[in-house]
Amino acid sequence: MSTAALAVSEAPDGRRVLALSGTLDAETIPVVWRDALRAVTEAPTRPVVVDAAGVEYCDGAGIALLVDLLRQPRQAPVEVANLNPSFDALLKQFDPHDLDHDLDPEVARRPAIEELGRTTAIMWRDMRTQIEFVGQATAALASAIRHPTTIRWRDVWVVCERVGADALPIVALISFLFGLILSFQSAVPMRQYGAEVFVADLIGLGMVREMGTLLTAIILAGRSGAAFAAEIGTMRVNQEIDALTTMGIDPVRFLVTTRVIAAVLMTPLLSLFAMLIGMLGGAFTMLSFGIPFVTFVKEVESAVSFTDFMSGWVKSFVFAIAIAGIGCLRGLQTSAGASAVGDSTTRAVVSGLVLIVIIDGVFAVLYFFLDV
Amino acid sequence: MDSGEVIIRVENLTAGYEGRTILENINFEVRRGEVFVILGGSGCGKSTLLKHMIGLYPVMSGHVWIDGHDIVTAEGAENEAILRTFGVMYQSGALFGSMTLLENVRLPMETFTSLDMEQMDLLARMKLSLVGLVQFTGHLPNEISGGMQKRAAIARAMALDPQILFLDEPSAGLDPITSAELDALIRRLADSLGVTFVIVTHELASIYAIADRIIMLDKRVKGIIADGDPRRMRDESTDPYVRQFFHRQAELADA
């Protein structure tokens, strides 16, 4: 095991001598570094000689120790003597007084009011970008619909599979459990009044008008919105988006249209599926409360009208456009750096959820005035 | 310094990916303090050889001995000990994007040494000053140019003063002045500290300036077609591919 040693002595001519010996590397120097530094700093007016005659090996870490001794601000000089020429060549590479000179940008601390203003401006810019993007995406979609042959259908089907078919298990699980839990929680109190059969009405109306579509939209935001943002974000980081632009291919048309079309094709189907499975979950609970499946179906048939169904189902088209669109937008907005893709994925999910709530609210008000 | 002692021995190495053999039955030795250059055309397996030498991918067969330990079979503490003996600079730099340059270089020191934070900072600054980046210690990798990122990656590879440095195309993307400075740094570290370098590069100027020995790989034979001193190889080799490699590049440089 190699070690480093330090011996401090006073020379007759008034100089302080620090004799370093042994091996100077990252493993050995922590022991001597602090003592050596103290010996240099405690007598700032006396010249110091670091005698390195006994140093057998000195790597970058050892050189760092010597540089640290040389760079101390003091009145009398510090010098290193008798260092083996090959190690001395390493030492000579550094100017001890030039190691702290940074060009790094200052981290500005701003007053709260300025921060508030900046944040507002950023939010305003983001809102404008979103509006611009809605315009671009609509133009791209409209042109795609006018010229269906320009749509890259192979990509659309691939995205359809990922957005639609691959999401079936999770949509089924969540809707089934949701129907099961909701019906159970409402059946227990309603049984006190002998009204548990009306749980079928509740589940039927709830799933069809609101929850089937809403659950699907939330799953879509978490699964596909995030996936779109990550995919396009990675393309942005790898300069693939720049490559598309310089080839004269509009990234919005190339990447966004296919994803939005796929989402619009798949989300209504998934919503339909979620409604049915949710009701199945309700029927399952009802069975345990002694209400047969046929009764459940009859009750749902009498309670839920076609208008109810349409009022819920129509929303799935709007949700699909919003979630796929915001996922792609956040992907396109990705900045540089390793955390950038993660950030845009998070933003895609959060913005998607916010949009879902806003759109659902708008529909609720609209239906109230339309008396649906 | 134990110059002449073998520090890396590659023995009957066969390597590739997903069942596709890229290199077959490779044998060579690297001596301590040597600047060893791996050369060859695109797709001949230079980076593959490097990645298998550092144990990043499992070999198909054969052994890679680093300082007396076989990296192919080493596990646990032995593997960790081998990893401590070398530093690697990847082609893309592979700096951690969320950390400043100083933090990138300091990370291995924080993990493997008992130095104080200030001491590590000084050491990291010195490593960065060696590659001319001491003024950018607080920058994030995406705030500096590609060439600077590459230099910072070399500084990080040198953080723990390893015995061996593996550099994958260090001078690609660097301007000629920085590239020459880097060559001087490599030569100085090899001569004064006995650091062994294994370098994948195409730059002939740089090869003549630093290489003690080169091997040239060729994808047609899935192996080494030339081994030796670069100047002698240029002047004396009879292999048409080797001649073309050296002379065609020289012609381009003269043109």
mmCIF file of N, CA and C in Angstrom, chain B residues 134-205:
data_model
loop_
_atom_site.group_PDB
_atom_site.id
_atom_site.type_symbol
_atom_site.label_atom_id
_atom_site.label_comp_id
_atom_site.label_asym_id
_atom_site.label_seq_id
_atom_site.Cartn_x
_atom_site.Cartn_y
_atom_site.Cartn_z
ATOM 1 N N VAL B 134 -11.305 25.656 -18.837
ATOM 2 C CA VAL B 134 -11.421 26.063 -17.437
ATOM 3 C C VAL B 134 -12.383 27.247 -17.274
ATOM 4 N N GLN B 135 -12.591 27.998 -18.347
ATOM 5 C CA GLN B 135 -13.493 29.153 -18.224
ATOM 6 C C GLN B 135 -14.956 28.763 -18.356
ATOM 7 N N PHE B 136 -15.212 27.492 -18.617
ATOM 8 C CA PHE B 136 -16.601 27.075 -18.873
ATOM 9 C C PHE B 136 -17.109 26.073 -17.843
ATOM 10 N N THR B 137 -16.490 26.076 -16.666
ATOM 11 C CA THR B 137 -16.809 25.042 -15.675
ATOM 12 C C THR B 137 -18.286 25.011 -15.283
ATOM 13 N N GLY B 138 -18.932 26.191 -15.300
ATOM 14 C CA GLY B 138 -20.329 26.242 -14.852
ATOM 15 C C GLY B 138 -21.325 26.074 -15.989
ATOM 16 N N HIS B 139 -20.842 25.827 -17.200
ATOM 17 C CA HIS B 139 -21.754 25.657 -18.333
ATOM 18 C C HIS B 139 -22.342 24.256 -18.351
ATOM 19 N N LEU B 140 -23.548 24.152 -18.887
ATOM 20 C CA LEU B 140 -24.135 22.835 -19.125
ATOM 21 C C LEU B 140 -23.663 22.354 -20.500
ATOM 22 N N PRO B 141 -23.613 21.035 -20.716
ATOM 23 C CA PRO B 141 -23.116 20.537 -22.004
ATOM 24 C C PRO B 141 -23.829 21.148 -23.216
ATOM 25 N N ASN B 142 -25.141 21.400 -23.102
ATOM 26 C CA ASN B 142 -25.821 21.919 -24.298
ATOM 27 C C ASN B 142 -25.551 23.409 -24.526
ATOM 28 N N GLU B 143 -24.801 24.029 -23.615
ATOM 29 C CA GLU B 143 -24.467 25.448 -23.805
ATOM 30 C C GLU B 143 -23.117 25.636 -24.503
ATOM 31 N N ILE B 144 -22.425 24.531 -24.783
ATOM 32 C CA ILE B 144 -21.124 24.640 -25.451
ATOM 33 C C ILE B 144 -21.155 23.855 -26.759
ATOM 34 N N SER B 145 -20.142 24.069 -27.593
ATOM 35 C CA SER B 145 -20.153 23.444 -28.931
ATOM 36 C C SER B 145 -19.810 21.953 -28.844
ATOM 37 N N GLY B 146 -20.016 21.260 -29.969
ATOM 38 C CA GLY B 146 -19.759 19.819 -30.018
ATOM 39 C C GLY B 146 -18.304 19.477 -29.724
ATOM 40 N N GLY B 147 -17.383 20.272 -30.287
ATOM 41 C CA GLY B 147 -15.962 20.031 -30.056
ATOM 42 C C GLY B 147 -15.596 20.231 -28.594
ATOM 43 N N MET B 148 -16.215 21.248 -27.985
ATOM 44 C CA MET B 148 -15.950 21.502 -26.562
ATOM 45 C C MET B 148 -16.497 20.361 -25.704
ATOM 46 N N GLN B 149 -17.657 19.839 -26.105
ATOM 47 C CA GLN B 149 -18.233 18.709 -25.351
ATOM 48 C C GLN B 149 -17.283 17.528 -25.378
ATOM 49 N N LYS B 150 -16.659 17.336 -26.540
ATOM 50 C CA LYS B 150 -15.740 16.223 -26.689
ATOM 51 C C LYS B 150 -14.524 16.390 -25.771
ATOM 52 N N ARG B 151 -14.026 17.633 -25.721
ATOM 53 C CA ARG B 151 -12.877 17.891 -24.842
ATOM 54 C C ARG B 151 -13.262 17.698 -23.381
ATOM 55 N N ALA B 152 -14.489 18.135 -23.028
ATOM 56 C CA ALA B 152 -14.938 17.957 -21.641
ATOM 57 C C ALA B 152 -15.041 16.470 -21.314
ATOM 58 N N ALA B 153 -15.465 15.676 -22.312
ATOM 59 C CA ALA B 153 -15.580 14.240 -22.084
ATOM 60 C C ALA B 153 -14.204 13.617 -21.840
ATOM 61 N N ILE B 154 -13.179 14.152 -22.519
ATOM 62 C CA ILE B 154 -11.821 13.648 -22.275
ATOM 63 C C ILE B 154 -11.395 14.005 -20.850
ATOM 64 N N ALA B 155 -11.746 15.235 -20.431
ATOM 65 C CA ALA B 155 -11.414 15.654 -19.063
ATOM 66 C C ALA B 155 -12.082 14.719 -18.061
ATOM 67 N N ARG B 156 -13.326 14.337 -18.336
ATOM 68 C CA ARG B 156 -14.030 13.448 -17.399
ATOM 69 C C ARG B 156 -13.378 12.067 -17.388
ATOM 70 N N ALA B 157 -12.957 11.599 -18.568
ATOM 71 C CA ALA B 157 -12.315 10.279 -18.625
ATOM 72 C C ALA B 157 -11.009 10.272 -17.830
ATOM 73 N N MET B 158 -10.368 11.463 -17.729
ATOM 74 C CA MET B 158 -9.090 11.536 -17.007
ATOM 75 C C MET B 158 -9.269 11.812 -15.523
ATOM 76 N N ALA B 159 -10.524 11.952 -15.075
ATOM 77 C CA ALA B 159 -10.788 12.441 -13.719
ATOM 78 C C ALA B 159 -10.007 11.683 -12.651
ATOM 79 N N LEU B 160 -9.951 10.375 -12.752
ATOM 80 C CA LEU B 160 -9.312 9.587 -11.691
ATOM 81 C C LEU B 160 -7.894 9.161 -12.069
ATOM 82 N N ASP B 161 -7.298 9.875 -13.021
ATOM 83 C CA ASP B 161 -5.952 9.542 -13.485
ATOM 84 C C ASP B 161 -5.808 8.057 -13.778
ATOM 85 N N PRO B 162 -6.611 7.531 -14.690
ATOM 86 C CA PRO B 162 -6.538 6.088 -14.956
ATOM 87 C C PRO B 162 -5.248 5.711 -15.664
ATOM 88 N N GLN B 163 -4.900 4.423 -15.572
ATOM 89 C CA GLN B 163 -3.680 3.945 -16.255
ATOM 90 C C GLN B 163 -3.897 3.873 -17.760
ATOM 91 N N ILE B 164 -5.160 3.623 -18.141
ATOM 92 C CA ILE B 164 -5.449 3.467 -19.567
ATOM 93 C C ILE B 164 -6.576 4.425 -19.950
ATOM 94 N N LEU B 165 -6.448 5.060 -21.106
ATOM 95 C CA LEU B 165 -7.549 5.883 -21.613
ATOM 96 C C LEU B 165 -7.977 5.348 -22.972
ATOM 97 N N PHE B 166 -9.258 5.033 -23.094
ATOM 98 C CA PHE B 166 -9.807 4.607 -24.383
ATOM 99 C C PHE B 166 -10.509 5.818 -24.993
ATOM 100 N N LEU B 167 -10.085 6.224 -26.165
ATOM 101 C CA LEU B 167 -10.700 7.393 -26.800
ATOM 102 C C LEU B 167 -11.293 6.984 -28.147
ATOM 103 N N ASP B 168 -12.603 7.215 -28.298
ATOM 104 C CA ASP B 168 -13.258 6.864 -29.558
ATOM 105 C C ASP B 168 -13.369 8.122 -30.419
ATOM 106 N N GLU B 169 -12.554 8.208 -31.440
ATOM 107 C CA GLU B 169 -12.493 9.354 -32.359
ATOM 108 C C GLU B 169 -12.388 10.686 -31.616
ATOM 109 N N PRO B 170 -11.289 10.898 -30.901
ATOM 110 C CA PRO B 170 -11.186 12.118 -30.097
ATOM 111 C C PRO B 170 -11.101 13.390 -30.932
ATOM 112 N N SER B 171 -10.449 13.339 -32.097
ATOM 113 C CA SER B 171 -10.251 14.614 -32.798
ATOM 114 C C SER B 171 -11.301 14.884 -33.866
ATOM 115 N N ALA B 172 -12.230 13.946 -34.080
ATOM 116 C CA ALA B 172 -13.285 14.224 -35.064
ATOM 117 C C ALA B 172 -14.115 15.403 -34.582
ATOM 118 N N GLY B 173 -14.316 16.384 -35.443
ATOM 119 C CA GLY B 173 -15.127 17.541 -35.073
ATOM 120 C C GLY B 173 -14.345 18.642 -34.381
ATOM 121 N N LEU B 174 -13.018 18.449 -34.216
ATOM 122 C CA LEU B 174 -12.218 19.506 -33.581
ATOM 123 C C LEU B 174 -11.470 20.298 -34.659
ATOM 124 N N ASP B 175 -11.217 21.574 -34.372
ATOM 125 C CA ASP B 175 -10.442 22.367 -35.321
ATOM 126 C C ASP B 175 -8.979 21.922 -35.237
ATOM 127 N N PRO B 176 -8.179 22.206 -36.273
ATOM 128 C CA PRO B 176 -6.811 21.680 -36.312
ATOM 129 C C PRO B 176 -5.954 22.107 -35.123
ATOM 130 N N ILE B 177 -6.194 23.339 -34.620
ATOM 131 C CA ILE B 177 -5.357 23.817 -33.505
ATOM 132 C C ILE B 177 -5.676 23.035 -32.244
ATOM 133 N N THR B 178 -6.962 22.920 -31.929
ATOM 134 C CA THR B 178 -7.361 22.171 -30.741
ATOM 135 C C THR B 178 -6.934 20.716 -30.873
ATOM 136 N N SER B 179 -7.079 20.195 -32.078
ATOM 137 C CA SER B 179 -6.709 18.810 -32.324
ATOM 138 C C SER B 179 -5.221 18.599 -32.060
ATOM 139 N N ALA B 180 -4.387 19.566 -32.498
ATOM 140 C CA ALA B 180 -2.942 19.462 -32.261
ATOM 141 C C ALA B 180 -2.632 19.570 -30.774
ATOM 142 N N GLU B 181 -3.377 20.446 -30.081
ATOM 143 C CA GLU B 181 -3.166 20.581 -28.631
ATOM 144 C C GLU B 181 -3.508 19.276 -27.919
ATOM 145 N N LEU B 182 -4.585 18.648 -28.395
ATOM 146 C CA LEU B 182 -5.010 17.388 -27.811
ATOM 147 C C LEU B 182 -3.941 16.316 -28.034
ATOM 148 N N ASP B 183 -3.367 16.302 -29.238
ATOM 149 C CA ASP B 183 -2.296 15.354 -29.526
ATOM 150 C C ASP B 183 -1.120 15.556 -28.569
ATOM 151 N N ALA B 184 -0.780 16.846 -28.352
ATOM 152 C CA ALA B 184 0.347 17.144 -27.453
ATOM 153 C C ALA B 184 0.029 16.655 -26.044
ATOM 154 N N LEU B 185 -1.224 16.846 -25.638
ATOM 155 C CA LEU B 185 -1.637 16.416 -24.292
ATOM 156 C C LEU B 185 -1.508 14.899 -24.165
ATOM 157 N N ILE B 186 -1.966 14.186 -25.183
ATOM 158 C CA ILE B 186 -1.909 12.719 -25.158
ATOM 159 C C ILE B 186 -0.462 12.259 -25.035
ATOM 160 N N ARG B 187 0.405 12.868 -25.838
ATOM 161 C CA ARG B 187 1.817 12.486 -25.843
ATOM 162 C C ARG B 187 2.461 12.763 -24.479
ATOM 163 N N ARG B 188 2.104 13.937 -23.900
ATOM 164 C CA ARG B 188 2.686 14.332 -22.613
ATOM 165 C C ARG B 188 2.259 13.364 -21.514
ATOM 166 N N LEU B 189 0.959 13.006 -21.497
ATOM 167 C CA LEU B 189 0.459 12.091 -20.465
ATOM 168 C C LEU B 189 1.096 10.711 -20.614
ATOM 169 N N ALA B 190 1.279 10.302 -21.868
ATOM 170 C CA ALA B 190 1.885 8.987 -22.103
ATOM 171 C C ALA B 190 3.347 8.993 -21.653
ATOM 172 N N ASP B 191 4.065 10.072 -21.988
ATOM 173 C CA ASP B 191 5.494 10.112 -21.680
ATOM 174 C C ASP B 191 5.770 10.332 -20.203
ATOM 175 N N SER B 192 5.020 11.262 -19.569
ATOM 176 C CA SER B 192 5.393 11.597 -18.194
ATOM 177 C C SER B 192 4.719 10.695 -17.167
ATOM 178 N N LEU B 193 3.495 10.266 -17.415
ATOM 179 C CA LEU B 193 2.808 9.447 -16.412
ATOM 180 C C LEU B 193 2.710 7.991 -16.813
ATOM 181 N N GLY B 194 3.121 7.685 -18.034
ATOM 182 C CA GLY B 194 3.014 6.309 -18.492
ATOM 183 C C GLY B 194 1.583 5.881 -18.740
ATOM 184 N N VAL B 195 0.687 6.865 -19.018
ATOM 185 C CA VAL B 195 -0.694 6.510 -19.324
ATOM 186 C C VAL B 195 -0.714 5.800 -20.677
ATOM 187 N N THR B 196 -1.458 4.713 -20.745
ATOM 188 C CA THR B 196 -1.594 3.971 -21.996
ATOM 189 C C THR B 196 -2.834 4.476 -22.720
ATOM 190 N N PHE B 197 -2.703 4.717 -24.013
ATOM 191 C CA PHE B 197 -3.860 5.183 -24.778
ATOM 192 C C PHE B 197 -4.252 4.150 -25.822
ATOM 193 N N VAL B 198 -5.550 3.895 -25.918
ATOM 194 C CA VAL B 198 -6.074 3.098 -27.025
ATOM 195 C C VAL B 198 -7.050 4.021 -27.746
ATOM 196 N N ILE B 199 -6.710 4.368 -28.966
ATOM 197 C CA ILE B 199 -7.446 5.430 -29.652
ATOM 198 C C ILE B 199 -7.985 4.928 -30.984
ATOM 199 N N VAL B 200 -9.251 5.191 -31.232
ATOM 200 C CA VAL B 200 -9.823 4.936 -32.555
ATOM 201 C C VAL B 200 -9.833 6.262 -33.290
ATOM 202 N N THR B 201 -9.156 6.332 -34.409
ATOM 203 C CA THR B 201 -9.158 7.607 -35.133
ATOM 204 C C THR B 201 -8.891 7.396 -36.624
ATOM 205 N N HIS B 202 -9.198 8.411 -37.422
ATOM 206 C CA HIS B 202 -8.929 8.398 -38.850
ATOM 207 C C HIS B 202 -7.857 9.411 -39.221
ATOM 208 N N GLU B 203 -7.592 10.363 -38.297
ATOM 209 C CA GLU B 203 -6.775 11.523 -38.640
ATOM 210 C C GLU B 203 -5.313 11.119 -38.808
ATOM 211 N N LEU B 204 -4.834 11.105 -40.056
ATOM 212 C CA LEU B 204 -3.459 10.668 -40.301
ATOM 213 C C LEU B 204 -2.440 11.574 -39.622
ATOM 214 N N ALA B 205 -2.699 12.898 -39.676
ATOM 215 C CA ALA B 205 -1.747 13.846 -39.075
ATOM 216 C C ALA B 205 -1.576 13.520 -37.602
#
